[in-house]
Amino acid sequence: MNIFFLGGNSFIFKNFIKKFYTKSFYDFTLYSRNFDVFFDYYPKIHFIKDNFNSVNYNFNFEEESVLLLGLWQSNPRTALSLSDEINLNFNTYRSFFKKINNQNIKHVVFFSSSAVYGEQCLIPISEKSDPSPLNFYGVVKLQVENLILDYCYKNNIQVTILRMSNVYGPYQYKQGLITTLIRNYNNKVVTSIWDDPNILRDYIYIDDISDLIHKILNKKSQYKI
């Protein structure tokens, strides 16, 4: 199976590659602006270095390709305007889909976010919950979801959207609460958490996400989201 990662430096993709590089019949292609030394240990991976804002590369996917779309050029904590979010993310994904040849694509997996639901914190959020984003990050994530759903529907491509929340694990660096707690503990720094004590947060370990991606790639699900 030909796996194309858009946003190859993501810690999610790094963990997936580390776990399944030698355990499966995947051929990996990674697209990103740059790559770090982590990938020196995986010589069979094909790398494409390009700027996603301009999308200069001429994409020619091999037969039976799966696109894993994890590139996002902002984060929930970044105070960007709606126009900036649209230009950085929605417009670049729209340009990407105009650029690519879809004939050999069989499946598109988009890594979205629970930010599309907003702060529905008093009840468990499920796939049936109505999206109600509270920031521009979540608003544009939802717009890109709809863009991808429409593209895949029109081109008869299988699609899966993963609305993930609070994933943690190796190679995450400075992202997230758990990484911050561990780093501060090792540096003997006190961590102050400013939040409503009645709000609950669920976390999911990266190995579970890697296993989920592997299952999605090898078994057709009845769910799109």
Protein backbone atom coordinates (compact mmCIF):
# COMPACT_ATOMS: atom_id res chain seq x y z
CA MET A 1 0.00 0.00 0.00
CA ASN A 2 1.33 3.44 -0.94
CA ILE A 3 1.03 5.87 1.98
CA PHE A 4 1.43 9.58 1.33
CA PHE A 5 1.87 11.74 4.46
CA LEU A 6 1.13 15.42 4.03
CA GLY A 7 2.94 17.06 6.95
CA GLY A 8 5.55 14.38 7.57
CA ASN A 9 7.16 15.99 10.62
CA SER A 10 4.07 15.46 12.77
CA PHE A 11 4.72 13.44 15.93
CA ILE A 12 1.66 11.36 15.01
CA PHE A 13 3.26 10.31 11.72
CA LYS A 14 6.65 9.69 13.37
CA ASN A 15 5.11 7.27 15.84
CA PHE A 16 3.10 5.51 13.15
CA ILE A 17 6.21 5.05 10.99
CA LYS A 18 8.28 3.83 13.95
CA LYS A 19 5.65 1.23 14.82
CA PHE A 20 4.80 -0.03 11.33
CA TYR A 21 7.90 0.64 9.22
CA THR A 22 9.04 -2.99 9.38
CA LYS A 23 5.72 -4.66 10.24
CA SER A 24 3.68 -3.97 7.13
CA PHE A 25 3.67 -3.69 3.39
CA TYR A 26 3.52 0.09 3.37
CA ASP A 27 5.54 2.28 1.00
CA PHE A 28 5.94 5.69 2.63
CA THR A 29 6.17 9.10 0.97
CA LEU A 30 6.48 12.15 3.23
CA TYR A 31 5.76 15.72 2.15
CA SER A 32 6.96 18.60 4.32
CA ARG A 33 8.95 21.82 4.26
CA ASN A 34 11.80 20.11 6.11
CA PHE A 35 12.63 16.86 7.90
CA ASP A 36 14.61 16.23 11.07
CA VAL A 37 17.20 13.59 11.93
CA PHE A 38 14.51 11.17 13.15
CA PHE A 39 14.04 10.00 9.56
CA ASP A 40 17.72 9.11 9.07
CA TYR A 41 16.85 5.71 10.55
CA TYR A 42 14.26 4.98 7.86
CA PRO A 43 16.13 4.90 4.52
CA LYS A 44 13.29 3.46 2.44
CA ILE A 45 11.05 6.50 2.91
CA HIS A 46 10.67 8.82 -0.04
CA PHE A 47 10.84 12.50 0.90
CA ILE A 48 9.34 15.52 -0.87
CA LYS A 49 10.51 18.90 0.40
CA ASP A 50 8.20 21.71 -0.64
CA ASN A 51 6.37 24.75 0.68
CA PHE A 52 2.72 23.88 1.16
CA ASN A 53 1.72 27.53 0.73
CA SER A 54 2.81 27.46 -2.90
CA VAL A 55 2.49 23.71 -3.67
CA ASN A 56 5.14 23.67 -6.38
CA TYR A 57 5.44 19.91 -6.57
CA ASN A 58 3.72 18.04 -9.38
CA PHE A 59 1.94 15.19 -7.63
CA ASN A 60 1.79 11.87 -9.41
CA PHE A 61 0.43 9.27 -7.02
CA GLU A 62 1.07 5.59 -7.53
CA GLU A 63 -1.81 3.16 -7.86
CA GLU A 64 -3.83 2.39 -4.71
CA SER A 65 -2.49 5.39 -2.82
CA VAL A 66 -3.78 6.55 0.56
CA LEU A 67 -3.41 10.21 1.56
CA LEU A 68 -2.89 10.94 5.27
CA LEU A 69 -3.46 14.66 5.65
CA GLY A 70 -2.02 16.00 8.89
CA LEU A 71 -0.46 19.28 7.88
CA TRP A 72 -1.87 22.33 9.68
CA GLN A 73 -0.08 25.66 9.85
CA SER A 74 -1.47 26.99 13.14
CA ASN A 75 -2.54 25.65 16.53
CA PRO A 76 -5.52 26.20 18.87
CA ARG A 77 -3.50 28.49 21.12
CA THR A 78 -2.39 30.79 18.30
CA ALA A 79 -4.39 34.01 18.09
CA LEU A 80 -4.85 34.16 14.33
CA SER A 81 -7.56 36.06 12.50
CA LEU A 82 -10.14 34.22 10.42
CA SER A 83 -8.54 35.51 7.20
CA ASP A 84 -5.12 34.22 8.33
CA GLU A 85 -6.54 30.78 9.16
CA ILE A 86 -8.28 30.65 5.78
CA ASN A 87 -5.16 31.72 3.88
CA LEU A 88 -2.80 29.42 5.77
CA ASN A 89 -4.97 26.33 5.82
CA PHE A 90 -8.23 26.31 3.85
CA ASN A 91 -6.80 27.98 0.73
CA THR A 92 -3.70 25.79 0.73
CA TYR A 93 -5.77 22.60 0.98
CA ARG A 94 -8.05 23.87 -1.77
CA SER A 95 -5.00 24.53 -3.97
CA PHE A 96 -3.63 21.09 -3.11
CA PHE A 97 -6.78 19.32 -4.28
CA LYS A 98 -6.83 21.35 -7.48
CA LYS A 99 -3.23 20.38 -8.13
CA ILE A 100 -3.32 16.63 -7.56
CA ASN A 101 -4.37 13.87 -9.92
CA ASN A 102 -6.98 11.78 -8.09
CA GLN A 103 -7.06 8.79 -10.42
CA ASN A 104 -4.91 6.56 -8.21
CA ILE A 105 -6.18 7.74 -4.81
CA LYS A 106 -8.34 5.17 -3.04
CA HIS A 107 -8.61 6.67 0.46
CA VAL A 108 -8.16 10.07 2.11
CA VAL A 109 -7.69 10.35 5.90
CA PHE A 110 -7.81 13.84 7.40
CA PHE A 111 -6.56 14.58 10.92
CA SER A 112 -9.06 17.06 12.26
CA SER A 113 -9.64 18.15 15.84
CA SER A 114 -12.21 18.09 18.61
CA ALA A 115 -11.99 21.89 18.40
CA VAL A 116 -14.81 21.68 15.87
CA TYR A 117 -17.15 20.83 18.80
CA GLY A 118 -16.25 23.83 20.95
CA GLU A 119 -16.58 23.58 24.73
CA GLN A 120 -19.22 20.85 25.06
CA CYS A 121 -17.57 19.71 28.26
CA LEU A 122 -20.53 18.68 30.44
CA ILE A 123 -21.43 15.60 28.40
CA PRO A 124 -19.31 13.07 26.47
CA ILE A 125 -18.79 14.28 22.89
CA SER A 126 -19.51 11.73 20.16
CA GLU A 127 -19.51 11.69 16.39
CA LYS A 128 -23.20 12.58 16.53
CA SER A 129 -22.59 15.79 18.49
CA ASP A 130 -23.20 18.96 16.51
CA PRO A 131 -20.08 20.98 15.67
CA SER A 132 -19.97 24.36 17.39
CA PRO A 133 -16.40 25.74 17.16
CA LEU A 134 -15.52 28.64 19.43
CA ASN A 135 -12.34 29.82 17.70
CA PHE A 136 -11.13 30.34 14.15
CA TYR A 137 -8.90 27.26 14.38
CA GLY A 138 -11.98 25.06 14.86
CA VAL A 139 -14.02 27.00 12.30
CA VAL A 140 -11.48 26.43 9.53
CA LYS A 141 -10.85 22.81 10.55
CA LEU A 142 -14.55 22.24 9.94
CA GLN A 143 -14.37 24.06 6.60
CA VAL A 144 -11.51 21.83 5.46
CA GLU A 145 -13.44 18.75 6.60
CA ASN A 146 -16.32 19.80 4.34
CA LEU A 147 -13.92 20.55 1.49
CA ILE A 148 -12.44 17.06 1.73
CA LEU A 149 -15.83 15.34 2.10
CA ASP A 150 -17.08 17.14 -1.01
CA TYR A 151 -13.93 16.32 -3.00
CA CYS A 152 -14.01 12.63 -2.08
CA TYR A 153 -17.75 12.34 -2.75
CA LYS A 154 -17.39 13.87 -6.22
CA ASN A 155 -14.44 11.62 -7.09
CA ASN A 156 -15.74 8.42 -5.47
CA ILE A 157 -12.88 8.22 -2.97
CA GLN A 158 -13.15 6.60 0.44
CA VAL A 159 -12.75 9.22 3.18
CA THR A 160 -12.15 9.13 6.93
CA ILE A 161 -11.99 12.16 9.23
CA LEU A 162 -10.46 11.75 12.69
CA ARG A 163 -11.50 14.41 15.21
CA MET A 164 -8.77 13.79 17.76
CA SER A 165 -8.38 15.37 21.16
CA ASN A 166 -5.37 15.62 23.50
CA VAL A 167 -3.10 13.04 21.89
CA TYR A 168 0.22 12.65 23.72
CA GLY A 169 3.40 10.61 23.41
CA PRO A 170 7.00 10.51 22.17
CA TYR A 171 8.33 13.22 19.79
CA GLN A 172 5.61 15.64 20.87
CA TYR A 173 8.26 18.08 22.15
CA LYS A 174 6.64 21.20 23.62
CA GLN A 175 3.00 20.51 22.78
CA GLY A 176 0.32 19.78 25.33
CA LEU A 177 -0.11 19.57 29.08
CA ILE A 178 1.45 16.14 29.66
CA THR A 179 4.63 17.06 27.77
CA THR A 180 4.84 20.30 29.76
CA LEU A 181 4.39 18.47 33.08
CA ILE A 182 7.16 15.99 32.28
CA ARG A 183 9.55 18.69 31.03
CA ASN A 184 8.93 20.90 34.06
CA TYR A 185 9.33 17.95 36.44
CA ASN A 186 12.67 17.03 34.90
CA ASN A 187 13.78 20.67 35.13
CA LYS A 188 12.47 20.97 38.72
CA VAL A 189 10.01 23.68 37.68
CA VAL A 190 6.59 24.05 39.29
CA THR A 191 3.67 23.79 36.85
CA SER A 192 0.72 26.11 37.43
CA ILE A 193 -2.56 25.08 35.81
CA TRP A 194 -5.14 27.82 35.39
CA ASP A 195 -8.45 26.23 34.52
CA ASP A 196 -11.91 25.46 35.86
CA PRO A 197 -11.45 22.48 38.24
CA ASN A 198 -14.86 21.14 37.15
CA ILE A 199 -13.73 20.71 33.54
CA LEU A 200 -12.57 17.20 32.65
CA ARG A 201 -10.02 16.43 29.95
CA ASP A 202 -9.56 13.02 28.35
CA TYR A 203 -6.19 12.06 26.85
CA ILE A 204 -5.26 9.34 24.37
CA TYR A 205 -1.81 7.80 23.97
CA ILE A 206 -0.15 7.91 20.56
CA ASP A 207 0.15 4.11 20.24
CA ASP A 208 -3.65 3.85 20.26
CA ILE A 209 -3.82 6.42 17.46
CA SER A 210 -1.19 4.49 15.47
CA ASP A 211 -3.20 1.28 15.84
CA LEU A 212 -6.36 3.11 14.83
CA ILE A 213 -4.73 4.47 11.65
CA HIS A 214 -3.46 0.99 10.79
CA LYS A 215 -6.96 -0.46 11.19
CA ILE A 216 -8.52 2.32 9.12
CA LEU A 217 -6.07 1.67 6.29
CA ASN A 218 -6.75 -2.06 6.24
CA LYS A 219 -10.46 -2.32 6.98
CA LYS A 220 -13.23 -0.25 5.46
CA SER A 221 -15.28 1.47 8.13
CA GLN A 222 -18.96 2.32 7.95
CA TYR A 223 -18.13 5.74 9.41
CA LYS A 224 -16.74 8.75 7.58
CA ILE A 225 -16.15 10.74 10.79
